[in-house]
Amino acid sequence: MKTALIIGPGAIGTLLAWHLQNSFSLVVPQHRSDQFLPIRLLDQEQEYPLNWHLSKPDDINPDIDLVLVTTKSSMVRTATSPFLHRFQGATWLICCNGMGPQQWLSEQQPGRVLWASTTEGALQTSSQEVLHTGRGETLIGCAQAELANSDCLQMAHWLTEQSGPLTLRWADDINTQLWRKLAINAAINPLTAHAGICNGDLLAPHWQAELSAICAEVSAVAAAQGVQLPVNLLAQVREVAERTAHNRSSMLQDMDKGRPTEIEAINGFLLDRGHEQGIATPRLRNWYDAIKKREP
Ligand code: KPL
């Protein structure tokens, strides 16, 4: 059996563990002596036991096939750094919100990193339990497939071929897929987090001018980067806000829990790209500053 190390056993990490547990032996690095892993996953009122275990970082067997990174984007560097030089033959798969950590990890592990973008919904309801809140799919791809080593491509192939409860699909255009998610997050997350509202509240008339201005800035930055976003990004944002109307965005949840948000990997990334291309991004800057001011 192959072995996978999961760095970031939160809601999405747990969901992917549920999918992978039939084909991988799963290990999670232990950070604290009082740390626990969720023991069950709830999907459509059925309970599924989770088969994974914690291991002290120094005790982890170096024969790891896959390192799955599912931390918050703000934690990627800190959480992965102790392991970057440990698993020589491993493929890395990073699945987190925003952009920036993916590029950073790919520079650390050239040719070995797969990127993933998921529309699955999951919520950790207690220290023991994770709830699968919404069915989606997980796209896996290589931002620069021509630079990927053969083990990495084989692993991608293998992951997308394995049967399991989730849908994992190969995406030739994973970079575009991540940009699309980034664009939606840049419109929805800071506004909902700052105003303390659910996603659907953004459909109110008084938010439309702001959403439109943000979409225009994001589209201009993406176009300058050669990334094709939906022509009517605002309509797409509204569609997601409607579909997830009762959701509290991940940034709102982070803010409520006093955790660092993912603003750096969302607005921060777009501000940097805009700056490089000489594109004005005042609304993205405004929301970046507003969230930064309130972060712990
Ligand atoms: O991805 C999301 C998030 O909250 O991070 C959206 C699409 C906004 C759904 O809540």
PDB file of N, CA and C in Angstrom, residues 11-97:
ATOM      1  N   ALA A  11     -10.984  20.413   7.731  1.00  0.00           N
ATOM      2  CA  ALA A  11     -12.185  19.843   7.099  1.00  0.00           C
ATOM      3  C   ALA A  11     -11.865  19.255   5.713  1.00  0.00           C
ATOM      4  N   ILE A  12     -11.173  20.004   4.867  1.00  0.00           N
ATOM      5  CA  ILE A  12     -10.875  19.494   3.517  1.00  0.00           C
ATOM      6  C   ILE A  12      -9.845  18.370   3.574  1.00  0.00           C
ATOM      7  N   GLY A  13      -8.870  18.489   4.466  1.00  0.00           N
ATOM      8  CA  GLY A  13      -7.883  17.413   4.644  1.00  0.00           C
ATOM      9  C   GLY A  13      -8.566  16.122   5.055  1.00  0.00           C
ATOM     10  N   THR A  14      -9.559  16.231   5.934  1.00  0.00           N
ATOM     11  CA  THR A  14     -10.285  15.053   6.410  1.00  0.00           C
ATOM     12  C   THR A  14     -11.114  14.438   5.283  1.00  0.00           C
ATOM     13  N   LEU A  15     -11.722  15.310   4.507  1.00  0.00           N
ATOM     14  CA  LEU A  15     -12.548  14.824   3.396  1.00  0.00           C
ATOM     15  C   LEU A  15     -11.684  14.041   2.392  1.00  0.00           C
ATOM     16  N   LEU A  16     -10.520  14.595   2.096  1.00  0.00           N
ATOM     17  CA  LEU A  16      -9.629  13.899   1.145  1.00  0.00           C
ATOM     18  C   LEU A  16      -9.073  12.617   1.772  1.00  0.00           C
ATOM     19  N   ALA A  17      -8.862  12.635   3.076  1.00  0.00           N
ATOM     20  CA  ALA A  17      -8.398  11.420   3.760  1.00  0.00           C
ATOM     21  C   ALA A  17      -9.439  10.311   3.610  1.00  0.00           C
ATOM     22  N   TRP A  18     -10.684  10.674   3.749  1.00  0.00           N
ATOM     23  CA  TRP A  18     -11.798   9.707   3.595  1.00  0.00           C
ATOM     24  C   TRP A  18     -11.740   9.071   2.210  1.00  0.00           C
ATOM     25  N   HIS A  19     -11.470   9.896   1.212  1.00  0.00           N
ATOM     26  CA  HIS A  19     -11.403   9.389  -0.159  1.00  0.00           C
ATOM     27  C   HIS A  19     -10.173   8.485  -0.348  1.00  0.00           C
ATOM     28  N   LEU A  20      -9.050   8.886   0.245  1.00  0.00           N
ATOM     29  CA  LEU A  20      -7.785   8.198  -0.033  1.00  0.00           C
ATOM     30  C   LEU A  20      -7.546   6.978   0.846  1.00  0.00           C
ATOM     31  N   GLN A  21      -8.319   6.832   1.921  1.00  0.00           N
ATOM     32  CA  GLN A  21      -7.939   5.836   2.930  1.00  0.00           C
ATOM     33  C   GLN A  21      -7.984   4.381   2.449  1.00  0.00           C
ATOM     34  N   ASN A  22      -8.678   4.122   1.358  1.00  0.00           N
ATOM     35  CA  ASN A  22      -8.686   2.740   0.855  1.00  0.00           C
ATOM     36  C   ASN A  22      -7.422   2.403   0.081  1.00  0.00           C
ATOM     37  N   SER A  23      -6.773   3.396  -0.438  1.00  0.00           N
ATOM     38  CA  SER A  23      -5.577   3.109  -1.240  1.00  0.00           C
ATOM     39  C   SER A  23      -4.274   3.579  -0.606  1.00  0.00           C
ATOM     40  N   PHE A  24      -4.354   4.345   0.477  1.00  0.00           N
ATOM     41  CA  PHE A  24      -3.138   4.822   1.139  1.00  0.00           C
ATOM     42  C   PHE A  24      -3.194   4.532   2.627  1.00  0.00           C
ATOM     43  N   SER A  25      -2.031   4.290   3.192  1.00  0.00           N
ATOM     44  CA  SER A  25      -1.915   4.330   4.636  1.00  0.00           C
ATOM     45  C   SER A  25      -1.650   5.812   4.957  1.00  0.00           C
ATOM     46  N   LEU A  26      -2.435   6.390   5.865  1.00  0.00           N
ATOM     47  CA  LEU A  26      -2.410   7.851   6.053  1.00  0.00           C
ATOM     48  C   LEU A  26      -1.779   8.259   7.384  1.00  0.00           C
ATOM     49  N   VAL A  27      -0.827   9.166   7.309  1.00  0.00           N
ATOM     50  CA  VAL A  27      -0.127   9.639   8.499  1.00  0.00           C
ATOM     51  C   VAL A  27      -0.246  11.157   8.568  1.00  0.00           C
ATOM     52  N   VAL A  28      -0.405  11.663   9.787  1.00  0.00           N
ATOM     53  CA  VAL A  28      -0.467  13.113   9.987  1.00  0.00           C
ATOM     54  C   VAL A  28       0.609  13.487  10.999  1.00  0.00           C
ATOM     55  N   PRO A  29       1.435  14.498  10.684  1.00  0.00           N
ATOM     56  CA  PRO A  29       2.450  14.888  11.674  1.00  0.00           C
ATOM     57  C   PRO A  29       1.799  15.485  12.925  1.00  0.00           C
ATOM     58  N   GLN A  30       2.295  15.061  14.058  1.00  0.00           N
ATOM     59  CA  GLN A  30       1.730  15.526  15.333  1.00  0.00           C
ATOM     60  C   GLN A  30       2.471  16.766  15.822  1.00  0.00           C
ATOM     61  N   HIS A  31       1.703  17.814  16.163  1.00  0.00           N
ATOM     62  CA  HIS A  31       2.347  19.051  16.616  1.00  0.00           C
ATOM     63  C   HIS A  31       2.279  19.205  18.118  1.00  0.00           C
ATOM     64  N   ARG A  32       1.193  18.694  18.693  1.00  0.00           N
ATOM     65  CA  ARG A  32       1.017  18.858  20.140  1.00  0.00           C
ATOM     66  C   ARG A  32       0.674  17.500  20.730  1.00  0.00           C
ATOM     67  N   SER A  33       1.044  17.313  22.006  1.00  0.00           N
ATOM     68  CA  SER A  33       0.767  16.003  22.605  1.00  0.00           C
ATOM     69  C   SER A  33      -0.743  15.810  22.814  1.00  0.00           C
ATOM     70  N   ASP A  34      -1.496  16.941  22.899  1.00  0.00           N
ATOM     71  CA  ASP A  34      -2.948  16.804  23.112  1.00  0.00           C
ATOM     72  C   ASP A  34      -3.722  16.906  21.791  1.00  0.00           C
ATOM     73  N   GLN A  35      -3.042  16.651  20.681  1.00  0.00           N
ATOM     74  CA  GLN A  35      -3.710  16.760  19.372  1.00  0.00           C
ATOM     75  C   GLN A  35      -4.520  15.495  19.057  1.00  0.00           C
ATOM     76  N   PHE A  36      -5.712  15.692  18.473  1.00  0.00           N
ATOM     77  CA  PHE A  36      -6.537  14.552  18.034  1.00  0.00           C
ATOM     78  C   PHE A  36      -6.888  14.719  16.576  1.00  0.00           C
ATOM     79  N   LEU A  37      -7.169  13.597  15.923  1.00  0.00           N
ATOM     80  CA  LEU A  37      -7.674  13.648  14.550  1.00  0.00           C
ATOM     81  C   LEU A  37      -9.153  13.314  14.581  1.00  0.00           C
ATOM     82  N   PRO A  38      -9.942  13.894  13.670  1.00  0.00           N
ATOM     83  CA  PRO A  38     -11.337  13.457  13.571  1.00  0.00           C
ATOM     84  C   PRO A  38     -11.381  11.945  13.348  1.00  0.00           C
ATOM     85  N   ILE A  39     -12.358  11.288  13.950  1.00  0.00           N
ATOM     86  CA  ILE A  39     -12.438   9.836  13.824  1.00  0.00           C
ATOM     87  C   ILE A  39     -13.563   9.374  12.905  1.00  0.00           C
ATOM     88  N   ARG A  40     -14.458  10.295  12.547  1.00  0.00           N
ATOM     89  CA  ARG A  40     -15.521   9.890  11.614  1.00  0.00           C
ATOM     90  C   ARG A  40     -15.924  11.038  10.697  1.00  0.00           C
ATOM     91  N   LEU A  41     -16.414  10.607   9.525  1.00  0.00           N
ATOM     92  CA  LEU A  41     -16.925  11.563   8.559  1.00  0.00           C
ATOM     93  C   LEU A  41     -18.398  11.282   8.335  1.00  0.00           C
ATOM     94  N   LEU A  42     -19.185  12.324   8.332  1.00  0.00           N
ATOM     95  CA  LEU A  42     -20.630  12.186   8.137  1.00  0.00           C
ATOM     96  C   LEU A  42     -20.993  12.632   6.726  1.00  0.00           C
ATOM     97  N   ASP A  43     -21.586  11.718   5.960  1.00  0.00           N
ATOM     98  CA  ASP A  43     -21.993  12.054   4.596  1.00  0.00           C
ATOM     99  C   ASP A  43     -23.401  11.534   4.387  1.00  0.00           C
ATOM    100  N   GLN A  44     -24.314  12.429   4.061  1.00  0.00           N
ATOM    101  CA  GLN A  44     -25.712  12.074   3.828  1.00  0.00           C
ATOM    102  C   GLN A  44     -26.254  11.157   4.928  1.00  0.00           C
ATOM    103  N   GLU A  45     -26.036  11.595   6.145  1.00  0.00           N
ATOM    104  CA  GLU A  45     -26.538  10.915   7.345  1.00  0.00           C
ATOM    105  C   GLU A  45     -25.934   9.535   7.592  1.00  0.00           C
ATOM    106  N   GLN A  46     -24.886   9.209   6.848  1.00  0.00           N
ATOM    107  CA  GLN A  46     -24.149   7.960   7.099  1.00  0.00           C
ATOM    108  C   GLN A  46     -22.831   8.320   7.778  1.00  0.00           C
ATOM    109  N   GLU A  47     -22.403   7.454   8.692  1.00  0.00           N
ATOM    110  CA  GLU A  47     -21.135   7.689   9.387  1.00  0.00           C
ATOM    111  C   GLU A  47     -20.056   6.797   8.817  1.00  0.00           C
ATOM    112  N   TYR A  48     -18.903   7.360   8.526  1.00  0.00           N
ATOM    113  CA  TYR A  48     -17.793   6.560   8.011  1.00  0.00           C
ATOM    114  C   TYR A  48     -16.598   6.710   8.944  1.00  0.00           C
ATOM    115  N   PRO A  49     -16.035   5.593   9.412  1.00  0.00           N
ATOM    116  CA  PRO A  49     -14.848   5.720  10.270  1.00  0.00           C
ATOM    117  C   PRO A  49     -13.642   6.173   9.452  1.00  0.00           C
ATOM    118  N   LEU A  50     -12.771   6.927  10.091  1.00  0.00           N
ATOM    119  CA  LEU A  50     -11.573   7.400   9.395  1.00  0.00           C
ATOM    120  C   LEU A  50     -10.368   6.623   9.901  1.00  0.00           C
ATOM    121  N   ASN A  51      -9.558   6.237   8.941  1.00  0.00           N
ATOM    122  CA  ASN A  51      -8.437   5.375   9.262  1.00  0.00           C
ATOM    123  C   ASN A  51      -7.120   6.105   8.990  1.00  0.00           C
ATOM    124  N   TRP A  52      -6.681   6.876   9.993  1.00  0.00           N
ATOM    125  CA  TRP A  52      -5.421   7.602   9.871  1.00  0.00           C
ATOM    126  C   TRP A  52      -4.812   7.744  11.238  1.00  0.00           C
ATOM    127  N   HIS A  53      -3.535   8.071  11.295  1.00  0.00           N
ATOM    128  CA  HIS A  53      -2.944   8.202  12.625  1.00  0.00           C
ATOM    129  C   HIS A  53      -1.905   9.321  12.680  1.00  0.00           C
ATOM    130  N   LEU A  54      -1.698   9.790  13.897  1.00  0.00           N
ATOM    131  CA  LEU A  54      -0.710  10.843  14.131  1.00  0.00           C
ATOM    132  C   LEU A  54       0.656  10.217  14.356  1.00  0.00           C
ATOM    133  N   SER A  55       1.684  10.915  13.921  1.00  0.00           N
ATOM    134  CA  SER A  55       3.034  10.425  14.184  1.00  0.00           C
ATOM    135  C   SER A  55       3.926  11.624  14.492  1.00  0.00           C
ATOM    136  N   LYS A  56       4.810  11.466  15.467  1.00  0.00           N
ATOM    137  CA  LYS A  56       5.749  12.554  15.760  1.00  0.00           C
ATOM    138  C   LYS A  56       6.592  12.779  14.507  1.00  0.00           C
ATOM    139  N   PRO A  57       6.843  14.044  14.120  1.00  0.00           N
ATOM    140  CA  PRO A  57       7.553  14.306  12.866  1.00  0.00           C
ATOM    141  C   PRO A  57       8.830  13.487  12.699  1.00  0.00           C
ATOM    142  N   ASP A  58       9.597  13.337  13.777  1.00  0.00           N
ATOM    143  CA  ASP A  58      10.873  12.608  13.639  1.00  0.00           C
ATOM    144  C   ASP A  58      10.671  11.118  13.406  1.00  0.00           C
ATOM    145  N   ASP A  59       9.492  10.605  13.756  1.00  0.00           N
ATOM    146  CA  ASP A  59       9.245   9.157  13.609  1.00  0.00           C
ATOM    147  C   ASP A  59       8.634   8.793  12.258  1.00  0.00           C
ATOM    148  N   ILE A  60       8.349   9.787  11.436  1.00  0.00           N
ATOM    149  CA  ILE A  60       7.679   9.485  10.160  1.00  0.00           C
ATOM    150  C   ILE A  60       8.660   8.791   9.215  1.00  0.00           C
ATOM    151  N   ASN A  61       8.203   7.658   8.678  1.00  0.00           N
ATOM    152  CA  ASN A  61       9.002   6.874   7.749  1.00  0.00           C
ATOM    153  C   ASN A  61       9.295   7.704   6.500  1.00  0.00           C
ATOM    154  N   PRO A  62      10.563   7.763   6.052  1.00  0.00           N
ATOM    155  CA  PRO A  62      10.859   8.612   4.885  1.00  0.00           C
ATOM    156  C   PRO A  62      10.256   8.108   3.569  1.00  0.00           C
ATOM    157  N   ASP A  63       9.745   6.873   3.573  1.00  0.00           N
ATOM    158  CA  ASP A  63       9.173   6.317   2.332  1.00  0.00           C
ATOM    159  C   ASP A  63       7.751   6.787   2.082  1.00  0.00           C
ATOM    160  N   ILE A  64       7.605   8.079   1.914  1.00  0.00           N
ATOM    161  CA  ILE A  64       6.267   8.644   1.694  1.00  0.00           C
ATOM    162  C   ILE A  64       6.066   8.788   0.183  1.00  0.00           C
ATOM    163  N   ASP A  65       4.916   8.376  -0.313  1.00  0.00           N
ATOM    164  CA  ASP A  65       4.645   8.502  -1.754  1.00  0.00           C
ATOM    165  C   ASP A  65       3.999   9.832  -2.103  1.00  0.00           C
ATOM    166  N   LEU A  66       3.128  10.280  -1.187  1.00  0.00           N
ATOM    167  CA  LEU A  66       2.361  11.493  -1.479  1.00  0.00           C
ATOM    168  C   LEU A  66       2.321  12.381  -0.236  1.00  0.00           C
ATOM    169  N   VAL A  67       2.622  13.667  -0.421  1.00  0.00           N
ATOM    170  CA  VAL A  67       2.435  14.623   0.672  1.00  0.00           C
ATOM    171  C   VAL A  67       1.282  15.533   0.267  1.00  0.00           C
ATOM    172  N   LEU A  68       0.222  15.463   1.042  1.00  0.00           N
ATOM    173  CA  LEU A  68      -0.971  16.250   0.732  1.00  0.00           C
ATOM    174  C   LEU A  68      -0.989  17.477   1.646  1.00  0.00           C
ATOM    175  N   VAL A  69      -1.030  18.669   1.042  1.00  0.00           N
ATOM    176  CA  VAL A  69      -0.998  19.901   1.836  1.00  0.00           C
ATOM    177  C   VAL A  69      -2.378  20.548   1.787  1.00  0.00           C
ATOM    178  N   THR A  70      -3.058  20.541   2.916  1.00  0.00           N
ATOM    179  CA  THR A  70      -4.425  21.083   2.960  1.00  0.00           C
ATOM    180  C   THR A  70      -4.566  22.069   4.134  1.00  0.00           C
ATOM    181  N   THR A  71      -3.487  22.767   4.419  1.00  0.00           N
ATOM    182  CA  THR A  71      -3.562  23.772   5.489  1.00  0.00           C
ATOM    183  C   THR A  71      -4.251  25.023   4.943  1.00  0.00           C
ATOM    184  N   LYS A  72      -4.530  25.968   5.798  1.00  0.00           N
ATOM    185  CA  LYS A  72      -4.906  27.307   5.355  1.00  0.00           C
ATOM    186  C   LYS A  72      -3.726  27.851   4.548  1.00  0.00           C
ATOM    187  N   SER A  73      -4.016  28.688   3.552  1.00  0.00           N
ATOM    188  CA  SER A  73      -2.917  29.165   2.705  1.00  0.00           C
ATOM    189  C   SER A  73      -1.863  29.925   3.519  1.00  0.00           C
ATOM    190  N   SER A  74      -2.307  30.595   4.584  1.00  0.00           N
ATOM    191  CA  SER A  74      -1.348  31.360   5.392  1.00  0.00           C
ATOM    192  C   SER A  74      -0.381  30.461   6.160  1.00  0.00           C
ATOM    193  N   MET A  75      -0.693  29.173   6.262  1.00  0.00           N
ATOM    194  CA  MET A  75       0.127  28.250   7.053  1.00  0.00           C
ATOM    195  C   MET A  75       1.045  27.364   6.213  1.00  0.00           C
ATOM    196  N   VAL A  76       0.928  27.465   4.882  1.00  0.00           N
ATOM    197  CA  VAL A  76       1.641  26.492   4.032  1.00  0.00           C
ATOM    198  C   VAL A  76       3.141  26.492   4.301  1.00  0.00           C
ATOM    199  N   ARG A  77       3.750  27.681   4.320  1.00  0.00           N
ATOM    200  CA  ARG A  77       5.213  27.725   4.484  1.00  0.00           C
ATOM    201  C   ARG A  77       5.641  27.136   5.822  1.00  0.00           C
ATOM    202  N   THR A  78       5.011  27.590   6.892  1.00  0.00           N
ATOM    203  CA  THR A  78       5.401  27.124   8.227  1.00  0.00           C
ATOM    204  C   THR A  78       5.176  25.631   8.369  1.00  0.00           C
ATOM    205  N   ALA A  79       4.026  25.156   7.871  1.00  0.00           N
ATOM    206  CA  ALA A  79       3.670  23.753   8.105  1.00  0.00           C
ATOM    207  C   ALA A  79       4.495  22.793   7.244  1.00  0.00           C
ATOM    208  N   THR A  80       4.896  23.238   6.048  1.00  0.00           N
ATOM    209  CA  THR A  80       5.615  22.298   5.171  1.00  0.00           C
ATOM    210  C   THR A  80       7.133  22.366   5.354  1.00  0.00           C
ATOM    211  N   SER A  81       7.629  23.515   5.829  1.00  0.00           N
ATOM    212  CA  SER A  81       9.088  23.702   5.875  1.00  0.00           C
ATOM    213  C   SER A  81       9.858  22.556   6.542  1.00  0.00           C
ATOM    214  N   PRO A  82       9.389  22.018   7.684  1.00  0.00           N
ATOM    215  CA  PRO A  82      10.170  20.929   8.312  1.00  0.00           C
ATOM    216  C   PRO A  82      10.270  19.683   7.436  1.00  0.00           C
ATOM    217  N   PHE A  83       9.425  19.574   6.405  1.00  0.00           N
ATOM    218  CA  PHE A  83       9.376  18.331   5.625  1.00  0.00           C
ATOM    219  C   PHE A  83       9.952  18.472   4.218  1.00  0.00           C
ATOM    220  N   LEU A  84      10.363  19.678   3.848  1.00  0.00           N
ATOM    221  CA  LEU A  84      10.733  19.909   2.438  1.00  0.00           C
ATOM    222  C   LEU A  84      11.890  19.037   1.968  1.00  0.00           C
ATOM    223  N   HIS A  85      12.791  18.697   2.896  1.00  0.00           N
ATOM    224  CA  HIS A  85      13.961  17.917   2.456  1.00  0.00           C
ATOM    225  C   HIS A  85      13.920  16.480   2.942  1.00  0.00           C
ATOM    226  N   ARG A  86      12.744  16.057   3.391  1.00  0.00           N
ATOM    227  CA  ARG A  86      12.663  14.729   4.009  1.00  0.00           C
ATOM    228  C   ARG A  86      12.304  13.603   3.047  1.00  0.00           C
ATOM    229  N   PHE A  87      11.375  13.844   2.122  1.00  0.00           N
ATOM    230  CA  PHE A  87      10.809  12.730   1.349  1.00  0.00           C
ATOM    231  C   PHE A  87      11.221  12.852  -0.113  1.00  0.00           C
ATOM    232  N   GLN A  88      12.384  12.299  -0.417  1.00  0.00           N
ATOM    233  CA  GLN A  88      12.993  12.554  -1.727  1.00  0.00           C
ATOM    234  C   GLN A  88      12.130  12.108  -2.906  1.00  0.00           C
ATOM    235  N   GLY A  89      11.464  10.944  -2.772  1.00  0.00           N
ATOM    236  CA  GLY A  89      10.722  10.434  -3.930  1.00  0.00           C
ATOM    237  C   GLY A  89       9.265  10.872  -3.988  1.00  0.00           C
ATOM    238  N   ALA A  90       8.854  11.677  -3.013  1.00  0.00           N
ATOM    239  CA  ALA A  90       7.405  11.938  -2.898  1.00  0.00           C
ATOM    240  C   ALA A  90       6.889  12.959  -3.913  1.00  0.00           C
ATOM    241  N   THR A  91       5.622  12.779  -4.257  1.00  0.00           N
ATOM    242  CA  THR A  91       4.889  13.803  -5.007  1.00  0.00           C
ATOM    243  C   THR A  91       4.122  14.628  -3.992  1.00  0.00           C
ATOM    244  N   TRP A  92       4.031  15.936  -4.234  1.00  0.00           N
ATOM    245  CA  TRP A  92       3.289  16.828  -3.348  1.00  0.00           C
ATOM    246  C   TRP A  92       1.999  17.246  -4.045  1.00  0.00           C
ATOM    247  N   LEU A  93       0.941  17.324  -3.271  1.00  0.00           N
ATOM    248  CA  LEU A  93      -0.341  17.785  -3.822  1.00  0.00           C
ATOM    249  C   LEU A  93      -0.859  18.879  -2.902  1.00  0.00           C
ATOM    250  N   ILE A  94      -0.992  20.077  -3.441  1.00  0.00           N
ATOM    251  CA  ILE A  94      -1.440  21.193  -2.596  1.00  0.00           C
ATOM    252  C   ILE A  94      -2.856  21.605  -2.980  1.00  0.00           C
ATOM    253  N   CYS A  95      -3.717  21.643  -1.969  1.00  0.00           N
ATOM    254  CA  CYS A  95      -5.116  22.008  -2.187  1.00  0.00           C
ATOM    255  C   CYS A  95      -5.467  23.074  -1.161  1.00  0.00           C
ATOM    256  N   CYS A  96      -5.285  24.341  -1.532  1.00  0.00           N
ATOM    257  CA  CYS A  96      -5.675  25.389  -0.587  1.00  0.00           C
ATOM    258  C   CYS A  96      -6.232  26.578  -1.346  1.00  0.00           C
ATOM    259  N   ASN A  97      -6.902  27.458  -0.619  1.00  0.00           N
ATOM    260  CA  ASN A  97      -7.528  28.629  -1.233  1.00  0.00           C
ATOM    261  C   ASN A  97      -6.487  29.632  -1.692  1.00  0.00           C
TER     262      ASN A  97
END
